[in-house]
Every structure is written in C-alpha cells, then in structure tokens.
PDB file of C-alpha atoms in Angstrom:
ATOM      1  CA  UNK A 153       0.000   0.000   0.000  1.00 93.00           C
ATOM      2  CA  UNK A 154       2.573   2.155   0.499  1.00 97.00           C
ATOM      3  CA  UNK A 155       5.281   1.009  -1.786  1.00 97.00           C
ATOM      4  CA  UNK A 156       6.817   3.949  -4.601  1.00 98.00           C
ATOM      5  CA  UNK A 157       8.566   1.188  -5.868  1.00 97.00           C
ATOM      6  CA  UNK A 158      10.348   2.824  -9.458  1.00 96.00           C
ATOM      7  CA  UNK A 159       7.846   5.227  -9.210  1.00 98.00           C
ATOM      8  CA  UNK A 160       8.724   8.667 -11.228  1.00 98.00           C
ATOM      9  CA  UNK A 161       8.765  11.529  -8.049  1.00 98.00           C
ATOM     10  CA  UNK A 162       9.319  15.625  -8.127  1.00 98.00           C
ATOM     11  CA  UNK A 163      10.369  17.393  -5.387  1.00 98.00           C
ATOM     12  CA  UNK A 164      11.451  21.006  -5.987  1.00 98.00           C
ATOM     13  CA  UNK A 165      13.777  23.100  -3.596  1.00 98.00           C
ATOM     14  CA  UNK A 166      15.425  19.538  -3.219  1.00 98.00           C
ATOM     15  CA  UNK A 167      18.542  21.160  -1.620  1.00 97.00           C
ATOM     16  CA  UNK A 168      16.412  23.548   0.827  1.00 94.00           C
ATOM     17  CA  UNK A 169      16.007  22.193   4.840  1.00 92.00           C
ATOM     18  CA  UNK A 170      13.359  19.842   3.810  1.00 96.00           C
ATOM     19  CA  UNK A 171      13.429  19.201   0.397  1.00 97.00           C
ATOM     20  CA  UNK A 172      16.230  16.278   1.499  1.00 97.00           C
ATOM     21  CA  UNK A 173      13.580  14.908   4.062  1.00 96.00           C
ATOM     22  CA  UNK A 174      11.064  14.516   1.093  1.00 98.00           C
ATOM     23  CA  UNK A 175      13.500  12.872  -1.439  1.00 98.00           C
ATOM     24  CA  UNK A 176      14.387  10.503   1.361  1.00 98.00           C
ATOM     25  CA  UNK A 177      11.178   8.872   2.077  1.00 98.00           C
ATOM     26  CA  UNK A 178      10.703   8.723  -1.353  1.00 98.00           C
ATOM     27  CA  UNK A 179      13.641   6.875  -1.786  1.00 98.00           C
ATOM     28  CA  UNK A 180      13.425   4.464   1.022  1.00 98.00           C
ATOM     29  CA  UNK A 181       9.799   3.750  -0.831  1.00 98.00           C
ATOM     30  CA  UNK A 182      11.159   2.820  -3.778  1.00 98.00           C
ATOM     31  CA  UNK A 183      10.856   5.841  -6.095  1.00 98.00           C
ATOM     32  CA  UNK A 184      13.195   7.574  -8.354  1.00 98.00           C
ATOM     33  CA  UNK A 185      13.347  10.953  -7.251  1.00 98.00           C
ATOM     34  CA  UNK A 186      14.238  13.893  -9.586  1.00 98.00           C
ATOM     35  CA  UNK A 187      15.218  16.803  -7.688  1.00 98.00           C
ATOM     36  CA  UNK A 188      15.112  20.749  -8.974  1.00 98.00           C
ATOM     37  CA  UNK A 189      16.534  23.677  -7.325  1.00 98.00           C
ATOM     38  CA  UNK A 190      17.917  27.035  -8.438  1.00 97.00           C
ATOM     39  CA  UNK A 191      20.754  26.822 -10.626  1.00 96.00           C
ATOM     40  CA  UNK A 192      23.334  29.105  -8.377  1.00 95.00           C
ATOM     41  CA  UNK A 193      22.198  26.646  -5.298  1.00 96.00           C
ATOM     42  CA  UNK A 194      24.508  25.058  -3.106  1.00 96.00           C
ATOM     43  CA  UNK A 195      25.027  21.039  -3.446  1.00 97.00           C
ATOM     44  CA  UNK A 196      23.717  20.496   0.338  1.00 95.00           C
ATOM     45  CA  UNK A 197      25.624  18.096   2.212  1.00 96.00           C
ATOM     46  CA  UNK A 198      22.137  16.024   2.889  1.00 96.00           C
ATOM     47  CA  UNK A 199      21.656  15.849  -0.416  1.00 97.00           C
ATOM     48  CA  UNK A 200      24.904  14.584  -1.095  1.00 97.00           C
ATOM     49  CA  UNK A 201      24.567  11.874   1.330  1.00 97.00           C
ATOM     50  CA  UNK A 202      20.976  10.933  -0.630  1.00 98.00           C
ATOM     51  CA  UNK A 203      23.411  10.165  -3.749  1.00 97.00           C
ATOM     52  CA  UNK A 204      25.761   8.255  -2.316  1.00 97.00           C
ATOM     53  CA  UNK A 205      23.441   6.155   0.035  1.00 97.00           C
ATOM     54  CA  UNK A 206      21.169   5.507  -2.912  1.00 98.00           C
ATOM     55  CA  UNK A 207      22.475   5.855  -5.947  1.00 97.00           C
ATOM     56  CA  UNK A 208      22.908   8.571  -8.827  1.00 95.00           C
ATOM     57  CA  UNK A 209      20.818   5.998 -10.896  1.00 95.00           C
ATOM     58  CA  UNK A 210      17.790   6.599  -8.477  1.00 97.00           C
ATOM     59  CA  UNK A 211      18.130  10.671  -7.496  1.00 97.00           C
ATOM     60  CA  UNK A 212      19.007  13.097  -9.976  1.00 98.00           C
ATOM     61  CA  UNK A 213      19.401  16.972  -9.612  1.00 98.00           C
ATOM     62  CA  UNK A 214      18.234  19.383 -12.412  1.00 98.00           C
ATOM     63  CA  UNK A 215      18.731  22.517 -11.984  1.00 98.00           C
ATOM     64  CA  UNK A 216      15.847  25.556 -12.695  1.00 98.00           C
ATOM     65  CA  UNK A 217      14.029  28.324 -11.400  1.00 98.00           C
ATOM     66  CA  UNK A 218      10.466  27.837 -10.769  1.00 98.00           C
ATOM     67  CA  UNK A 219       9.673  31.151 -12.041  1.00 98.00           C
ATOM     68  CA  UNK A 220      10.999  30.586 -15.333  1.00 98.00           C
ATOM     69  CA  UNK A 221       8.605  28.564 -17.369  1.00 98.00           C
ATOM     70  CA  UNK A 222      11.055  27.138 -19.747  1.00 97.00           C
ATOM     71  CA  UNK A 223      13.614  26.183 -17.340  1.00 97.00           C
ATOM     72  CA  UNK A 224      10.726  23.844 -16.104  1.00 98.00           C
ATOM     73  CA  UNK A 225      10.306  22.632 -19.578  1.00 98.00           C
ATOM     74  CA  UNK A 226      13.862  21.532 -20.102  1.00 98.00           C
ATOM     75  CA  UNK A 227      13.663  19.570 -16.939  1.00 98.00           C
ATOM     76  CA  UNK A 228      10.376  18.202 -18.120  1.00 98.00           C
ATOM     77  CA  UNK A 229      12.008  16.630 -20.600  1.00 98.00           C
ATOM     78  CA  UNK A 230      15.242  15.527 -19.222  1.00 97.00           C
ATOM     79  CA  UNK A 231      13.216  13.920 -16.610  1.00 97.00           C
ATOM     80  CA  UNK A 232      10.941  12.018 -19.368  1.00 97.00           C
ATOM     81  CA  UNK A 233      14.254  10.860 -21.426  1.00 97.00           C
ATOM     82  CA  UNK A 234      16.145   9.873 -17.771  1.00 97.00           C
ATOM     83  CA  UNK A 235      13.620   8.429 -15.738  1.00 97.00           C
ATOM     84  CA  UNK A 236      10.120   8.526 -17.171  1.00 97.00           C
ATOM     85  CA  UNK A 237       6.226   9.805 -16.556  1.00 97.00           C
ATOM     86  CA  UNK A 238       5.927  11.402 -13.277  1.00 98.00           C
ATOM     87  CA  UNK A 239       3.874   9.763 -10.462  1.00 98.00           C
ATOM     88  CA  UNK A 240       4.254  12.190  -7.593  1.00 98.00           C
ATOM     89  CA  UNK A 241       5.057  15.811  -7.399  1.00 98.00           C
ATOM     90  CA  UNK A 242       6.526  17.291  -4.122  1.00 98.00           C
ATOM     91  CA  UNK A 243       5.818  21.412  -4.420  1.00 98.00           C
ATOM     92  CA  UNK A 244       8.277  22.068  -1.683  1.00 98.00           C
ATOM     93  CA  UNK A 245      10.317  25.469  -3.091  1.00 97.00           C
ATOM     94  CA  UNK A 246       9.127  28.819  -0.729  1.00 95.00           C
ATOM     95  CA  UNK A 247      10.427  31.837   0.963  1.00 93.00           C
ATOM     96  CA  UNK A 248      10.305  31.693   4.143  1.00 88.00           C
ATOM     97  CA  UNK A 249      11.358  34.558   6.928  1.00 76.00           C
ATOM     98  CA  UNK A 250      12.985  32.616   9.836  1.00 73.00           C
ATOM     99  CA  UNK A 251      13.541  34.495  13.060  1.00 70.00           C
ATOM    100  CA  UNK A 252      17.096  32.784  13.905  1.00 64.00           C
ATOM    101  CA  UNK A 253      18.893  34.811  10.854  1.00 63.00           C
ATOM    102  CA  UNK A 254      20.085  38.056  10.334  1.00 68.00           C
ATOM    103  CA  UNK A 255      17.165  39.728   8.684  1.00 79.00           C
ATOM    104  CA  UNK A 256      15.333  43.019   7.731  1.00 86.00           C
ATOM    105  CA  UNK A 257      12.823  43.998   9.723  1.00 91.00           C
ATOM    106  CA  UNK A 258       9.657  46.612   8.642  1.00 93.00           C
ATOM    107  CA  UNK A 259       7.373  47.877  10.990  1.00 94.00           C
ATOM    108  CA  UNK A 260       3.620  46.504   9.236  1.00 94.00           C
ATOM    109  CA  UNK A 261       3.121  49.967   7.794  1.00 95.00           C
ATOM    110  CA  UNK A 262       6.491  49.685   6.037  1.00 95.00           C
ATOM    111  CA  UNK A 263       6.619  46.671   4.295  1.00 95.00           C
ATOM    112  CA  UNK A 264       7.634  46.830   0.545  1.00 94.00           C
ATOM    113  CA  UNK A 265       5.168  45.753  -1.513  1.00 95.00           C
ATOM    114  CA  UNK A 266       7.988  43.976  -3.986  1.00 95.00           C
ATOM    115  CA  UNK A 267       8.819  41.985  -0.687  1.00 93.00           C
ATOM    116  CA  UNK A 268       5.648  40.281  -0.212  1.00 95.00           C
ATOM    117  CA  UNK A 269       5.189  40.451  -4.213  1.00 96.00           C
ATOM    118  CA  UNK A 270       8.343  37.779  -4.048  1.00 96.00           C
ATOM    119  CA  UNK A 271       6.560  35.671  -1.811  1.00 96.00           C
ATOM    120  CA  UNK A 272       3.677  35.369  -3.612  1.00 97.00           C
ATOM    121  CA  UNK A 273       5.262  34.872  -6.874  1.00 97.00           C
ATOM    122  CA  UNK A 274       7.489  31.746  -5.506  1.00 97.00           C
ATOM    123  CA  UNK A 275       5.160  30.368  -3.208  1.00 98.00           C
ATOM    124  CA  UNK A 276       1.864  30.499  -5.088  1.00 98.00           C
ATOM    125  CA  UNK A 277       3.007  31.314  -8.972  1.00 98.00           C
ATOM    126  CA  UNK A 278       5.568  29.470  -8.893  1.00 98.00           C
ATOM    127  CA  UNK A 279       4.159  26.221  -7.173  1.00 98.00           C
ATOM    128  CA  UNK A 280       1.533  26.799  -9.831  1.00 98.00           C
ATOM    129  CA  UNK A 281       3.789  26.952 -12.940  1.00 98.00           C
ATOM    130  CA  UNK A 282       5.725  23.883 -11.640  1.00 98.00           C
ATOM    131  CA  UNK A 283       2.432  22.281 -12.244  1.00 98.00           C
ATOM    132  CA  UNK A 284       1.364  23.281 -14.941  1.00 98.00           C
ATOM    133  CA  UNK A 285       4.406  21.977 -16.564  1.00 98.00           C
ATOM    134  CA  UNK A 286       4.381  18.623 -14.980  1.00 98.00           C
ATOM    135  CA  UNK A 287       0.729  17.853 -14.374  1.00 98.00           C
ATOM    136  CA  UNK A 288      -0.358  17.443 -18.332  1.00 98.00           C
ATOM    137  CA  UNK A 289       1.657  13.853 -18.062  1.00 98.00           C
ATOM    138  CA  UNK A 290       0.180  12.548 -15.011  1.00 98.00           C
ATOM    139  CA  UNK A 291      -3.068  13.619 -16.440  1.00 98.00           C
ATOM    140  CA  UNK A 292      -2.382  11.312 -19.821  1.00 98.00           C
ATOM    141  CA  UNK A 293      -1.190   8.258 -17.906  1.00 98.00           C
ATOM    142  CA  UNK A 294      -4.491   9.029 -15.401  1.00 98.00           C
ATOM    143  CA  UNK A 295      -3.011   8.414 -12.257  1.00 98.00           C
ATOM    144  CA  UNK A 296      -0.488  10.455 -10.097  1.00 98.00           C
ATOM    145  CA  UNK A 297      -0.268  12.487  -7.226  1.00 98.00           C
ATOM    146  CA  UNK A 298       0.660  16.314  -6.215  1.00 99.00           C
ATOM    147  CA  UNK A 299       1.327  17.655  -2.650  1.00 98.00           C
ATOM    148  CA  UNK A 300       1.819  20.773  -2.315  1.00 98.00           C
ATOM    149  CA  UNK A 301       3.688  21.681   0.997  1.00 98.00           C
ATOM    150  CA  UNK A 302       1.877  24.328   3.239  1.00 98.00           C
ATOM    151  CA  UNK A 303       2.114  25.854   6.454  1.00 97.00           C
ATOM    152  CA  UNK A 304       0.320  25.790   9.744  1.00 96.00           C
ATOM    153  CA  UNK A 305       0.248  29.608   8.616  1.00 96.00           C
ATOM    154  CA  UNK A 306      -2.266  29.092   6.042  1.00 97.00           C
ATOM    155  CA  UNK A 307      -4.861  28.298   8.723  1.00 96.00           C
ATOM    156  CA  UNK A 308      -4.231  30.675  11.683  1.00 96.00           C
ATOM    157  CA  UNK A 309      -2.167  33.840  12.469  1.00 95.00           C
ATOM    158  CA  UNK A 310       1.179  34.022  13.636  1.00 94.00           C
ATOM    159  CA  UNK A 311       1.682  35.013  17.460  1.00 95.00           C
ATOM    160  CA  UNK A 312       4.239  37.831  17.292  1.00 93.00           C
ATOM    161  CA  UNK A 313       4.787  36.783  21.070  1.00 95.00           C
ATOM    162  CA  UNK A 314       6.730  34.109  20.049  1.00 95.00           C
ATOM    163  CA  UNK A 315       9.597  36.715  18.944  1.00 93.00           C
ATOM    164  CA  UNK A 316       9.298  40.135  21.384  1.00 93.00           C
ATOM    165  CA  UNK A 317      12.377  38.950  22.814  1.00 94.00           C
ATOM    166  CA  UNK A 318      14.568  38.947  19.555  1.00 92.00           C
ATOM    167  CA  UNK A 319      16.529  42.616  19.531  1.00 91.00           C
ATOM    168  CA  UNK A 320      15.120  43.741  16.124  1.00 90.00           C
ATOM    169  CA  UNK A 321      13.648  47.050  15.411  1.00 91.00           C
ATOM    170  CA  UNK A 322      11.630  47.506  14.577  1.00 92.00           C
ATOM    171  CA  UNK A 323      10.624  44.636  16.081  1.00 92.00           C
ATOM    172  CA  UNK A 324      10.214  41.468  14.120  1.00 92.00           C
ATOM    173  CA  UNK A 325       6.907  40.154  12.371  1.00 92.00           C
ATOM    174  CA  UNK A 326       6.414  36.912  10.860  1.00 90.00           C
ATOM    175  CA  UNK A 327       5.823  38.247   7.562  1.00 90.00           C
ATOM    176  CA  UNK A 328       1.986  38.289   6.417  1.00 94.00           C
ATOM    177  CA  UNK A 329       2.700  37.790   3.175  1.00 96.00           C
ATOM    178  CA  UNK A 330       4.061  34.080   4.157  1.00 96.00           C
ATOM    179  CA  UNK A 331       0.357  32.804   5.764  1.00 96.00           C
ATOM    180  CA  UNK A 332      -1.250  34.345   3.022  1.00 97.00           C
ATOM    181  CA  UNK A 333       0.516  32.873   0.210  1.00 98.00           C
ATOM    182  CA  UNK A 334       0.211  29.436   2.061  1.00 98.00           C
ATOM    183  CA  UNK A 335      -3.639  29.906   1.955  1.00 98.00           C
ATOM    184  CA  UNK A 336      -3.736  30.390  -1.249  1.00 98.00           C
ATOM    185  CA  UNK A 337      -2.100  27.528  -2.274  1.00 98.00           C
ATOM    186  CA  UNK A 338      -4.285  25.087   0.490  1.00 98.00           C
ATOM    187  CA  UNK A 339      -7.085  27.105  -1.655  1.00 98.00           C
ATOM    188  CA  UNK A 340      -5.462  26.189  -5.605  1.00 98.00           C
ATOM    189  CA  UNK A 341      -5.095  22.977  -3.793  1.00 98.00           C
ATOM    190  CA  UNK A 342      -9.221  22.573  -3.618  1.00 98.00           C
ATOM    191  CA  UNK A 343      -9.685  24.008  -7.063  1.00 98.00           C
ATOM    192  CA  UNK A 344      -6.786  21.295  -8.510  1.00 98.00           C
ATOM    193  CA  UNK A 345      -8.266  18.852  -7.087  1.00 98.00           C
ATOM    194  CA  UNK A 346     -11.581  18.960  -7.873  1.00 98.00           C
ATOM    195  CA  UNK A 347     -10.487  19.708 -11.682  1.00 98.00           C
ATOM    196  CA  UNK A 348      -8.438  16.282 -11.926  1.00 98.00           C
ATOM    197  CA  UNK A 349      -9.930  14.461  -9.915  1.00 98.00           C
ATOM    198  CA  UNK A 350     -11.587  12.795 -13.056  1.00 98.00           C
ATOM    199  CA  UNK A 351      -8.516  12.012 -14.228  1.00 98.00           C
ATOM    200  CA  UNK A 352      -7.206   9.880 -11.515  1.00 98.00           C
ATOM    201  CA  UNK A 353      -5.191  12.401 -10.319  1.00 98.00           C
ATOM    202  CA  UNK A 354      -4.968  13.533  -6.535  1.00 98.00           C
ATOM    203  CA  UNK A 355      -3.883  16.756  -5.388  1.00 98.00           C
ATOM    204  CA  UNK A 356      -3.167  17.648  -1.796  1.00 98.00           C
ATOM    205  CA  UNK A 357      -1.585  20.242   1.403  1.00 98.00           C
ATOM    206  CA  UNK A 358       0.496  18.721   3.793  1.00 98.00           C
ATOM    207  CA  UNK A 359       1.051  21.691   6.274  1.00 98.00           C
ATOM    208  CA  UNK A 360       3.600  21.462   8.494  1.00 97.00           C
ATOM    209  CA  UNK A 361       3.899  23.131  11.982  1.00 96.00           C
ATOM    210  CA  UNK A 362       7.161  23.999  13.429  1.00 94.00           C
ATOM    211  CA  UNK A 363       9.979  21.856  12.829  1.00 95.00           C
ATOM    212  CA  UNK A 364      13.149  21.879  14.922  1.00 94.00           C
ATOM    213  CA  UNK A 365      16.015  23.619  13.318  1.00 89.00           C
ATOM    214  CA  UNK A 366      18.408  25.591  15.581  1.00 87.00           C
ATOM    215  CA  UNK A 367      15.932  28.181  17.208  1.00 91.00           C
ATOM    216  CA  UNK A 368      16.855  29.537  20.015  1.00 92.00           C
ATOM    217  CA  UNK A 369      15.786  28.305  23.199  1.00 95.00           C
ATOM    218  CA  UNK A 370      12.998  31.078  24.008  1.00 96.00           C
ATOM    219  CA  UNK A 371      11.410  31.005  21.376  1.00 95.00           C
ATOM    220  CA  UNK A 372      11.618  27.272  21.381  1.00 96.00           C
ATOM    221  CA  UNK A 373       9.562  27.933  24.851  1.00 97.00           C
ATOM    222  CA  UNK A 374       7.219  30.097  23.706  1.00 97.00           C
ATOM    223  CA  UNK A 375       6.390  27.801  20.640  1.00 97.00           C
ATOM    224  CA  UNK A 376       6.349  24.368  22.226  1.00 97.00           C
ATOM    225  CA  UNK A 377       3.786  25.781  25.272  1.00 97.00           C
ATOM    226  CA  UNK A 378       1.508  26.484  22.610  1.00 96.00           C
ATOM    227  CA  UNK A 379       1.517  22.756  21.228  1.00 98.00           C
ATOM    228  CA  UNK A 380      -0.354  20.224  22.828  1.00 98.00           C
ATOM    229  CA  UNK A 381       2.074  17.504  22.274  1.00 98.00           C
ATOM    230  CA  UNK A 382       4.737  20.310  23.742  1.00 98.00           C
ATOM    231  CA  UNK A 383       7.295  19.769  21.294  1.00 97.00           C
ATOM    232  CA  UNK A 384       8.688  21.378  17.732  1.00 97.00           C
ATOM    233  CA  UNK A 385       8.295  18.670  15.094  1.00 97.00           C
ATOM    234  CA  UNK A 386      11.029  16.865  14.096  1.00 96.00           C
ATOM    235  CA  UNK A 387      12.274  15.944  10.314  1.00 94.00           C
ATOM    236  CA  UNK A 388      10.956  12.019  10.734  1.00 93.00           C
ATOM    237  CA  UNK A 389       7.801  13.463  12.124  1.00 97.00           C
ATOM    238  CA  UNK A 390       7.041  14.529   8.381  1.00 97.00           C
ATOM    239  CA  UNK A 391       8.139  11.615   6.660  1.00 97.00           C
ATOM    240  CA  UNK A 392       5.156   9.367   7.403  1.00 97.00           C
ATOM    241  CA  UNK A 393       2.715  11.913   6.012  1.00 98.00           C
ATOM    242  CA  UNK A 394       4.325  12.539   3.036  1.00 98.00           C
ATOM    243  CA  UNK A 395       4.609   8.804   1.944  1.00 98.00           C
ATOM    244  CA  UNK A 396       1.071   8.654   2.920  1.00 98.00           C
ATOM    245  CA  UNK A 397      -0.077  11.114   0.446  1.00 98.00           C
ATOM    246  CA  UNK A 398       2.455   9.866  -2.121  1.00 98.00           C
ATOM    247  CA  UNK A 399       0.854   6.554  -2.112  1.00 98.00           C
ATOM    248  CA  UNK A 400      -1.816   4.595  -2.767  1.00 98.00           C
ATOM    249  CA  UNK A 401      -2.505   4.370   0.782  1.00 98.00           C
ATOM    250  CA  UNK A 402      -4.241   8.121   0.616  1.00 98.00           C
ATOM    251  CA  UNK A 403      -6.065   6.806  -2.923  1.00 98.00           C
ATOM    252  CA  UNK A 404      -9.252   8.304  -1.653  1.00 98.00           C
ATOM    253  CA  UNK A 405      -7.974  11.404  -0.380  1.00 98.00           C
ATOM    254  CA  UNK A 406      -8.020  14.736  -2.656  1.00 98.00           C
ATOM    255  CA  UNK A 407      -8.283  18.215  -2.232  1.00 98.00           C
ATOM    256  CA  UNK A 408      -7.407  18.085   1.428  1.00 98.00           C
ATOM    257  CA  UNK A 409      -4.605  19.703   4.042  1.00 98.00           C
ATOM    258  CA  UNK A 410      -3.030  17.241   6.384  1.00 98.00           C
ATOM    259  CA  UNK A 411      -1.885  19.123   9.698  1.00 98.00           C
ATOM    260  CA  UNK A 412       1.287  17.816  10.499  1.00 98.00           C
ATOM    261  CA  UNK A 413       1.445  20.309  13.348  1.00 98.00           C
ATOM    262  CA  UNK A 414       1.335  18.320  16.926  1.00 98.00           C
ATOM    263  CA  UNK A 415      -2.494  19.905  17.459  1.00 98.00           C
ATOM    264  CA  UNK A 416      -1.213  23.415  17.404  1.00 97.00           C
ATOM    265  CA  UNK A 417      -4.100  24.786  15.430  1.00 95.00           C
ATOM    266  CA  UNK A 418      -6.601  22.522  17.329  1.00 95.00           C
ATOM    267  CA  UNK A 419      -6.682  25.410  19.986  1.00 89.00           C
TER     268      UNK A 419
END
C-alpha cells in the first residue's frame, strides 16, 4: 500500500532544509526521485549523502528556477528521457522569513510591496507553474499524485509573542505575506483537485507546523507551550505523512490539508 517502488517523483527546492527529508522517504519507498533547485544553489551536504546512500541511478538533480517557465520545460524533458512519466510531485520550493537569521525587519506599515510580491510569486506562482508543466503527463497516464507543501500559517495567524524577545527594530513580524501565500495555495489545492480528480489524479496540502532547526531556546519555549504535544516537530515526524499522500494508501484522499502540526491549530 505504500510502496513507490520505481515510481517517477518531483520534489522542488530539493537542496532547501526539507526538500532532502522529502526525497528521502521517497527513496526508502522505492521511487526515483528527480530533484530541482535554483541553478546558483549550493550542493547540500544532505543531499549529497541521498546520492551516495542511494544511488545517482535513483536521485538526480536538475537545476531551474520555478519562475521561469522554460527552465521547467527543459527539466520536463530531461526527466521524461532519464527516468520517465511522473507519479508524484513534491511542491516544496518557498520563501520563508525565519527568526534565527540576520534579517530586515519593517514595521507593518512599512513593508515593501515587492517583498511580499516575491513571496507570492514563488510560493503560489511558482508552485503553480511547476504544475502546470508537470501535471499534463500525469493527467495522460491518469493516475499520479501532487502535494503541495503548506504551512500551519495558512490556517491561523502568527503570534508575534513568540519573537518580542529577539533585539530587532523595529521589532520582528512573521511576515503576512508568508500565511497568506500558504492559503492560497491550500485554496489552488481545492480548485486542482476537484479539476483532476476525473482524471485519476490527486492533489493535496500537507502543512507542516514547526519543525526543529536551531531556534533559540525562548522562542523554542514560547512555541512548544503552545503545542499540545509540547514539542517542535522533528524531520521524521514529516516523513510518514508525506509517503502517505504519495501513495496509494491516501487513494481516496483529494483536495485536502493534512496538519502535520502536533495539534497546534486545534486550539
């Protein structure tokens, strides 16, 4: 049921924090994974380790920005020659605003409109051109599935008190522009899905909450006292949902976010 075995699988911003986390489970399912990130991106040394534990035969990296329509096409097409018809797509490439990084801070009356234009254009554009190039295929062969990765963000505000103690100023704001472009892909999600759907094939959100990566220890308070399970999520905690909606295991499921978020936007 849950077997990828040489199963054709996207994941874009493959050398990002958890683009590696996707390819892996992937991999251990079976698939072959073709990865895309920008072209000036760094070879990350998790991605590395993908290659050499499973094989350059199995996980390939093409380069391309999501932005640029005919980059996509290129890679369409290497992938077809290379590896085949795409079962699963893995929308992971965003812009993001972490906290724990020297960063720019606006008050909410000063925020340039070309920053959250970015946002939108990457997280919601882009994801959207990615499939547009790579969908038509699945749709042929009638079977296939796309997950687009959220955000706990697209459901519920961010609470600034999670970062008053950082020594910004102005002070520092989750950007808005983040949970809004994360809605609006749960949102293309639903209309996606609904379109295919008669075509076999699925398309999903799997939203994570906060995952552990180096924060620093108040705000690591402040977060996990909010979580009913009273912990950040961890990179395996993500695995098992992903294969799920990879699979055949989730064949009745479409046009849904999963909440990989510990219960944080139960309350």
């Amino acid at each position: 049921m849950f077997t990828l075995k040489n199963r054709v699988c996207i994941v874009t911003g493959v050398l990002g924090k958890l683009g590696p986390v996707w390819a892996e489970v992937l991999l251990e399912a079976g698939a072959l994974v073709a990865g895309i990130d920008l072209p000036a991106a760094p070879v990350s040394e998790a991605f590395k380790d993908l290659v050499k534990k499973f094989g350059e035969n199995r996980v390939l990296l093409f380069r391309a920005d999501i932005l640029d329509k005919m980059d996509l096409e290129k890679v369409r097409k290497d992938c077809l020659s290379k590896l085949g018809v795409p079962s699963v797509l893995v929308n992971n490439a965003g812009i993001d605003q972490p906290p724990n990084e020297p960063v720019k801070t606006y008050s909410i009356e000063g925020i340039p409109l070309e920053v959250c234009r970015q946002v939108f254009d990457v997280n919601v554009l882009g994801a959207f051109q990615v499939i547009q190039v790579f969908a038509g295929d699945m749709i042929k062969a009638r079977r296939g599935s796309i997950i687009n990765i959220g955000s706990l963000y697209a459901s519920v505000s961010p609470d600034q008190r999670f970062y008053d103690h950082l020594p910004y100023d102005p002070p520092f704001l989750k950007p808005p522009a983040y949970g809004a472009s994360k809605a609006a892909l749960v949102n293309l999600t639903k209309y996606l899905a609904t379109l295919w759907g008669p075509y076999g094939v699925r398309v999903n959100v799997l939203s994570p909450g906060g995952v552990e990566g180096g924060q620093d220890p108040e705000f690591k308070r402040k977060f996990c006292s909010r979580v009913p399970l009273g912990r950040m999520a961890e990179l395996r905690d993500l695995a098992g949902p992903l294969l799920f909606l990879a699979s055949d295991a989730s064949a009745y499921v479409t046009g849904t976010e999963l909440k990989v978020d510990g219960g944080f936007t139960a309350w």
